CSV table of C-alpha atoms in Angstrom, one decimal:
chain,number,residue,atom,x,y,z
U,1,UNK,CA,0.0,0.0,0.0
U,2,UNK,CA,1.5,3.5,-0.9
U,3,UNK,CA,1.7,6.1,1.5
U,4,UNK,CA,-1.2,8.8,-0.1
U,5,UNK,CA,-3.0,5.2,-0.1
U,6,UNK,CA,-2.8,4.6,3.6
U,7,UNK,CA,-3.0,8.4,4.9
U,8,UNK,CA,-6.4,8.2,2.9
U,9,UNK,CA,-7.6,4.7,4.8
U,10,UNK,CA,-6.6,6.2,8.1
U,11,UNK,CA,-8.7,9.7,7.1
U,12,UNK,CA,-11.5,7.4,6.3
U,13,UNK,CA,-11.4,5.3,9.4
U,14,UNK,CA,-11.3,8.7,11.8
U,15,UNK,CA,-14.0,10.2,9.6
U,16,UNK,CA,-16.2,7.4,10.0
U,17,UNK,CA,-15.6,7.7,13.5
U,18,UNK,CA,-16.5,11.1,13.8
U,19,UNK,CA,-19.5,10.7,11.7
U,20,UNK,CA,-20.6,8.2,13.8
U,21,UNK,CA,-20.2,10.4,17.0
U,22,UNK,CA,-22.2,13.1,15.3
U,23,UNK,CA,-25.0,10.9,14.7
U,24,UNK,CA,-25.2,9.2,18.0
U,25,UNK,CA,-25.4,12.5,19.5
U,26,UNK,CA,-28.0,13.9,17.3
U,27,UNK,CA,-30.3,10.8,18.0
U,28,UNK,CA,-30.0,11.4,21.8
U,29,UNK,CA,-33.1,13.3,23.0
U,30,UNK,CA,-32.1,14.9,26.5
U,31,UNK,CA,-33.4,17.8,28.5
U,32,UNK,CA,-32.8,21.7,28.2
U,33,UNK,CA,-29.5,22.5,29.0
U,34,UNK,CA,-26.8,25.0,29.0
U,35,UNK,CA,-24.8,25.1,25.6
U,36,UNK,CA,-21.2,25.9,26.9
U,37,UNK,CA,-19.2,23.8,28.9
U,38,UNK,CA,-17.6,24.9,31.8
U,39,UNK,CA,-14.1,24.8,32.3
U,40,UNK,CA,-14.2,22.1,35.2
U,41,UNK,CA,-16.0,19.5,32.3
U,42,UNK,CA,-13.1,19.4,30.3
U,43,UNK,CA,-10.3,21.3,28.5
U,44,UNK,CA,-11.7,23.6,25.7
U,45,UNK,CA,-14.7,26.0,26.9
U,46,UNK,CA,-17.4,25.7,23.9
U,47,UNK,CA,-19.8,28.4,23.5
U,48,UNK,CA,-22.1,28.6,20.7
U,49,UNK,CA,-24.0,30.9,19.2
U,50,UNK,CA,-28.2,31.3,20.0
U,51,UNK,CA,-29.4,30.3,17.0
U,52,UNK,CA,-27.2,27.4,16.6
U,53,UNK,CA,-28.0,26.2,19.9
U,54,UNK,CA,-31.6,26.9,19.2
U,55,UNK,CA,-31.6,24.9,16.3
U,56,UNK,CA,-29.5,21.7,18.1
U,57,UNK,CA,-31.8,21.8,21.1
U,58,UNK,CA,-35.5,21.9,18.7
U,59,UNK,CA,-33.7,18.7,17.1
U,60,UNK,CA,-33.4,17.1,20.4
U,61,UNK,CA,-29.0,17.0,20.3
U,62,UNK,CA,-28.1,16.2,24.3
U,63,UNK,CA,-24.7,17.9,24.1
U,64,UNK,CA,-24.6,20.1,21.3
U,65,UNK,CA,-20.7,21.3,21.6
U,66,UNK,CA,-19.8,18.3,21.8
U,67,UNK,CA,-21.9,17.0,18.5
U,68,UNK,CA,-20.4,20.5,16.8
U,69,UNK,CA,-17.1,19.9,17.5
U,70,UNK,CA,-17.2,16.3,16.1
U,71,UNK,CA,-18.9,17.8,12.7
U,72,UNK,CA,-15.8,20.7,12.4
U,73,UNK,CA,-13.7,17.2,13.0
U,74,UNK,CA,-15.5,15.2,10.2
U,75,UNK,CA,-15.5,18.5,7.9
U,76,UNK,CA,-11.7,19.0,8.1
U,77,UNK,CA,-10.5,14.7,7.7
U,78,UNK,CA,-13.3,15.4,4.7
U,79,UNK,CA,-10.8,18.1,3.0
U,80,UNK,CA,-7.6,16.0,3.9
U,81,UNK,CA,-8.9,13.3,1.7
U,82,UNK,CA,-10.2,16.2,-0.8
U,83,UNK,CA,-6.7,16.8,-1.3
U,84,UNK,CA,-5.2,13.3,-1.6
U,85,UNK,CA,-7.8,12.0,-4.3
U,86,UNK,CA,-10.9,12.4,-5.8
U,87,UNK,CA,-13.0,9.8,-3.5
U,88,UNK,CA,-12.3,12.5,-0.8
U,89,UNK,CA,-13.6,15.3,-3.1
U,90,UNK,CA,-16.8,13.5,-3.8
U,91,UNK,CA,-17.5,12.6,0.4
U,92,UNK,CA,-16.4,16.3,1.4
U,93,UNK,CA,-20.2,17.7,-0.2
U,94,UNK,CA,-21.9,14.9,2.2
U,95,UNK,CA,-19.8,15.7,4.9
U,96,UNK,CA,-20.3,19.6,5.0
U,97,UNK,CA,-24.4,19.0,4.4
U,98,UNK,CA,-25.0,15.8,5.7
U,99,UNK,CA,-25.3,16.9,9.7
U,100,UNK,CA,-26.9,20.4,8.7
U,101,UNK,CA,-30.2,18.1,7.2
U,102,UNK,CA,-30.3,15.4,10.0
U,103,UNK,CA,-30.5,18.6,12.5
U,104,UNK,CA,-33.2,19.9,10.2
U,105,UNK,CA,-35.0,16.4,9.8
U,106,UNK,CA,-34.6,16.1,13.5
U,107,UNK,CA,-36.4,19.4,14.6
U,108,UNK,CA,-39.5,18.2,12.1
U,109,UNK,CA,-40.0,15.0,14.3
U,110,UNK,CA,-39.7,16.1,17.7
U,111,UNK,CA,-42.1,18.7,16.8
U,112,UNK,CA,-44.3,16.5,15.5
U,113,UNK,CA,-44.4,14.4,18.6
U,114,UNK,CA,-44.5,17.6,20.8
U,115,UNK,CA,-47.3,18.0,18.8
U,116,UNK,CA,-49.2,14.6,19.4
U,117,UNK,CA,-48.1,15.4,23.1
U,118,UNK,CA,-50.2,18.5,23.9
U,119,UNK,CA,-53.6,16.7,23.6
U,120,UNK,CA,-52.7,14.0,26.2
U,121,UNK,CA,-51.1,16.8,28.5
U,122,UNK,CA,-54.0,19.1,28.5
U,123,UNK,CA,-55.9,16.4,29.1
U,124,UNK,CA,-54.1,15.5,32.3
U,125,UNK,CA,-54.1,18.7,33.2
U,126,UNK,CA,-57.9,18.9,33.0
U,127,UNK,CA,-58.3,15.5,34.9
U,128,UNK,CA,-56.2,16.9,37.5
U,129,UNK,CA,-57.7,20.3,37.9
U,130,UNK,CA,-61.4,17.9,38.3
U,131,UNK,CA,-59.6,16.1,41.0
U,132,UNK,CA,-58.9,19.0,43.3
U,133,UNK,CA,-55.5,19.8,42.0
U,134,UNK,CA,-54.0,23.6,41.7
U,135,UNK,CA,-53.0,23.9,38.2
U,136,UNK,CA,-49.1,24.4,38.9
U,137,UNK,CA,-49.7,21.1,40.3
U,138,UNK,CA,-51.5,19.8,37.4
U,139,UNK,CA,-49.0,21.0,34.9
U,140,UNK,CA,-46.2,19.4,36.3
U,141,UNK,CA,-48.2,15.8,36.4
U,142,UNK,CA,-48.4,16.4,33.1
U,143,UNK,CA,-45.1,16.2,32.8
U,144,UNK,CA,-45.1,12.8,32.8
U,145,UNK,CA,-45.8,12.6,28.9
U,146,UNK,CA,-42.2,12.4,28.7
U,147,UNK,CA,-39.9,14.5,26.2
U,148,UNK,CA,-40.2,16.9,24.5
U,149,UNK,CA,-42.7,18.2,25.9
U,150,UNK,CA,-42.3,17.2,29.6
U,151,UNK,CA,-38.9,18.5,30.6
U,152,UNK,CA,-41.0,22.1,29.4
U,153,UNK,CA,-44.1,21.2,31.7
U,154,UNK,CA,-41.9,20.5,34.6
U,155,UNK,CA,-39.6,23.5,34.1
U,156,UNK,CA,-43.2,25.7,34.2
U,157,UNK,CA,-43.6,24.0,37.7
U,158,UNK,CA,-40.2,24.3,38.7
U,159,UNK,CA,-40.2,28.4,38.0
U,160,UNK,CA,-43.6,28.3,40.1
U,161,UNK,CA,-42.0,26.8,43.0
U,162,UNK,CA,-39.3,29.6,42.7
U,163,UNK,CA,-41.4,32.1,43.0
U,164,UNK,CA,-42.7,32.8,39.5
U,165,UNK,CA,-45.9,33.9,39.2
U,166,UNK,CA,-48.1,31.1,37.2
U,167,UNK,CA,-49.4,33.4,34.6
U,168,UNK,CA,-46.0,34.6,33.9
U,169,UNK,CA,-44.3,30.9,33.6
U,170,UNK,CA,-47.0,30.3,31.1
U,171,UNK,CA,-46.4,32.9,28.9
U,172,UNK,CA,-42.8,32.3,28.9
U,173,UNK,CA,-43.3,28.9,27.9
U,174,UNK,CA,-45.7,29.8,25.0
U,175,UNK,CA,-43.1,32.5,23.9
U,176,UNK,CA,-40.2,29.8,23.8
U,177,UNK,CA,-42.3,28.0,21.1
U,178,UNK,CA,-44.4,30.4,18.9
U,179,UNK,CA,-46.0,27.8,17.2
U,180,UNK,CA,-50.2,27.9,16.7
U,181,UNK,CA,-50.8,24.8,18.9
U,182,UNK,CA,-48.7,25.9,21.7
U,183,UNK,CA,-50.7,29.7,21.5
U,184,UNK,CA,-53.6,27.8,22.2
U,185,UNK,CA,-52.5,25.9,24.7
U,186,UNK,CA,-51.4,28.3,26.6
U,187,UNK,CA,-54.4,30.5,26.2
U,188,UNK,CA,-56.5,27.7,27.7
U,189,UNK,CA,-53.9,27.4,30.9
U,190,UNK,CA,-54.2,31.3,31.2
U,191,UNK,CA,-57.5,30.6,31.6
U,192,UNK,CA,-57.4,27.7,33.9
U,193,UNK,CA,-54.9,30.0,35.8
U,194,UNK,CA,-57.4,32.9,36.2
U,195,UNK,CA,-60.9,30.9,37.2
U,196,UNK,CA,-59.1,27.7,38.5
U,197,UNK,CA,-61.0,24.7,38.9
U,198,UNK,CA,-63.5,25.9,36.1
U,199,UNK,CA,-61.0,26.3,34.1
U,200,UNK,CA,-60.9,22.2,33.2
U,201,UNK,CA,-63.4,22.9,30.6
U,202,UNK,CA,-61.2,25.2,29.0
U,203,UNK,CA,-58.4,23.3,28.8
U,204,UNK,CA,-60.6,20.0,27.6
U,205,UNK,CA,-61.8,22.1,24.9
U,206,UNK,CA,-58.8,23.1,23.4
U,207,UNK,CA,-57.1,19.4,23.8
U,208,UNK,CA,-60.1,18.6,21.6
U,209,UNK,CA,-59.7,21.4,18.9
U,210,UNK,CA,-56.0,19.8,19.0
U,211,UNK,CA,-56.2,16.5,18.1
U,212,UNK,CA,-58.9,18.0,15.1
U,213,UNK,CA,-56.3,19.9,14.1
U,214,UNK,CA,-53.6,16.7,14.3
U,215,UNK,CA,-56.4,14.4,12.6
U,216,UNK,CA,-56.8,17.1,9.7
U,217,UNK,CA,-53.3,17.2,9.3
U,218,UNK,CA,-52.7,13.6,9.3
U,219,UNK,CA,-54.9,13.1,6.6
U,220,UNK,CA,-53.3,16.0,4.5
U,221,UNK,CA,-50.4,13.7,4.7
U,222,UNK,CA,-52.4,11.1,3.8
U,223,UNK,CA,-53.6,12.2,0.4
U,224,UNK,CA,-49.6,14.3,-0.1
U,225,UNK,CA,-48.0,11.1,0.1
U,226,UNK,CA,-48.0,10.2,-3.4
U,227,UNK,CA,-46.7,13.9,-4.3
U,228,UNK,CA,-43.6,13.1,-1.4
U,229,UNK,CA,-42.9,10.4,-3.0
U,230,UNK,CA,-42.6,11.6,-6.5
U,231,UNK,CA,-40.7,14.7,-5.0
U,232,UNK,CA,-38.3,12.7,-3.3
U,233,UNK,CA,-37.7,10.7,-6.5
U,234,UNK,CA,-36.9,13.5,-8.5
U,235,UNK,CA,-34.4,14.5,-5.9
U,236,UNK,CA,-32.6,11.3,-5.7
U,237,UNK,CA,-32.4,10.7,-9.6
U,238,UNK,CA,-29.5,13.1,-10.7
U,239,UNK,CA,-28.0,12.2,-7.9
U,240,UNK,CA,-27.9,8.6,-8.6
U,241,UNK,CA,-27.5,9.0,-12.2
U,242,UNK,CA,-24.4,11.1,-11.5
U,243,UNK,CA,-22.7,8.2,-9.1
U,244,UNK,CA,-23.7,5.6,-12.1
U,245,UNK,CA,-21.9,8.4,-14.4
U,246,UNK,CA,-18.8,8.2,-12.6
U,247,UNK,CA,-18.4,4.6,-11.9
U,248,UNK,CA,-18.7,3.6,-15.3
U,249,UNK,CA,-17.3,6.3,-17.2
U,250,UNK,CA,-13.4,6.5,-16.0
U,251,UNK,CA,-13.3,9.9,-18.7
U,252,UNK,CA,-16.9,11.8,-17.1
U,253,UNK,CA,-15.5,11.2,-13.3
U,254,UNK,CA,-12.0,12.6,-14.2
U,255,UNK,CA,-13.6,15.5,-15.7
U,256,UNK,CA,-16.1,16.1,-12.6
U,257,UNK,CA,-13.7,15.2,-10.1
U,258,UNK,CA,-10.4,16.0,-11.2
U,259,UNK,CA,-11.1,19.2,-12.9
U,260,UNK,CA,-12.1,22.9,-11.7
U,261,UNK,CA,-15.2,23.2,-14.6
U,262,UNK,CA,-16.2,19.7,-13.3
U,263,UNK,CA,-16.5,21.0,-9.7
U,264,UNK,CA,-18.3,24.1,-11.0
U,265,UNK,CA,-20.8,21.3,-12.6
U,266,UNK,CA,-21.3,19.4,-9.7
U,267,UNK,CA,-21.6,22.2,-7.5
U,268,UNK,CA,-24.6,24.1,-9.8
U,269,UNK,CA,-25.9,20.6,-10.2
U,270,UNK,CA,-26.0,20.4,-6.5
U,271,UNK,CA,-27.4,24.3,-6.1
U,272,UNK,CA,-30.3,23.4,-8.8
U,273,UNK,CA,-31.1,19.6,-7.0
U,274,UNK,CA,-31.2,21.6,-3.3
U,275,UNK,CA,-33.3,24.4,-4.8
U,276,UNK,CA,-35.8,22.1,-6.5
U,277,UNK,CA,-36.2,20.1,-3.5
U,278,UNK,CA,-36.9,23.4,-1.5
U,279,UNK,CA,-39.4,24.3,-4.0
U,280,UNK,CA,-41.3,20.5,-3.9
U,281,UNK,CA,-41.2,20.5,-0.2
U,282,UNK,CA,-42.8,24.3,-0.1
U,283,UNK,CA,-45.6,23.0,-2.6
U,284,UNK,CA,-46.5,19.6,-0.7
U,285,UNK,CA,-46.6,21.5,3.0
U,286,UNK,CA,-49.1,24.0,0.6
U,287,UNK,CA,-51.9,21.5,1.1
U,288,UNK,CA,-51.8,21.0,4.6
């Protein structure tokens, strides 16, 4: 084995390894926290900016420096094997967008189990106003739906007990996620939080108008999935038709990968797949 051979085996080995740590951490679904680590946790204090930590803690990532530094890792063996061949040039793409879009595919499922959540939660809520329950009490039984949506439930009852007024925990929580079934939510706990008790009816009938809402959207998807499917077909196909391109034709992939117009190609090709994808994904969410 030459040497560019096995520098190139060990860049792959580390950059599957990284990979792999980037993934494990994006499937672990933890609690709120902090997104810095302190300087007792280990060498190198992380801190990242809002909206990146935003993003990682929507799609559920349970140590997000941790899962950015092993993507900068993965990035930079990516361009080492760039450099020694063109294998490396055509993994370095997947690489740099690869993580981005598992964040992004990760925020849409969490949200749509926080989603399926806040039926059963206001209905716990309700039971346990009926049963003689204050609602900061309720809300933080209702915790016990688990994550997402619990660790929020249980921080509401957590600011309570510190000395936050109720109201004002409640409208925190429905600023931290602006979203229309959260609004509503939240305006059936203000109410609960101004006539107590009575309130139960309140929060059953908006648990109600949510799982409408959830059964109107289910069947949207329903009738879209034919027009996901075909979308995601017409992403995939230059895609696959380029890989088939370059594996049997030794003069297209020296062109496209060995060659500064050939990157310009696979990069517009790339820009025109992305954008077309965008565009199918904006028309299917049209008819929900």
């Amino acid at each position: 084995m030459s040497g560019a051979a096995a520098v190139g085996a060990l860049g792959a080995a580390a950059l599957v390894l990284a990979v792999h740590d980037a993934a494990r951490q994006l499937r672990a679904v933890g609690t709120r926290r902090r997104w810095h680590r302190h300087a007792g946790d280990g060498p190198v204090a992380v801190t990242l900016p809002p909206k990146v930590a935003a993003a990682l803690e929507r799609a559920g990532v349970d140590d997000a420096p941790r899962a950015v530094l092993a993507w900068i890792g993965a990035v930079t063996l990516a361009a080492v094997l760039a450099v020694l061949g063109p294998a490396g040039r055509l993994v370095l793409p997947l690489v740099v967008v690869g993580p981005p879009v598992a964040v992004r595919l990760a925020q849409g499922r969490l949200a749509r189990r926080r989603a399926g959540q806040l039926p059963d939660a206001l209905d716990a809520i309700g039971a346990g106003l009926r049963g003689g329950l204050g609602l900061a009490g309720a809300i933080g039984g209702a915790a016990a739906v688990g994550p997402p949506l619990g660790p929020e439930l249980a921080a509401i009852g957590r600011q309570v007990a510190a000395g936050l007024a109720l109201d004002e925990a409640i409208s925190r929580w429905r600023a931290a996620s602006p979203d229309p079934a959260t609004a509503l939510a939240g305006a059936a706990l203000g109410v609960a939080a101004s006539v107590g008790g009575p309130g139960a009816r309140a929060v059953d009938g908006a648990a109600a108008s949510l799982r409408d809402r959830l059964a109107a959207e289910a069947e949207a998807d329903a009738l879209a999935t034919q027009a996901k499917a075909s979308a995601a077909v017409l992403t995939a196909a230059p895609l696959v038709f380029a890989a088939l391109l370059t594996s049997l034709d030794p003069t297209a992939a020296r062109f496209l990968l060995g060659t500064p117009l050939g990157w310009l190609c696979i990069a517009a090709g790339l820009g025109l797949d992305v954008a077309g994808a965008c565009w199918m994904a904006a028309l299917v969410r049209r008819t929900r």
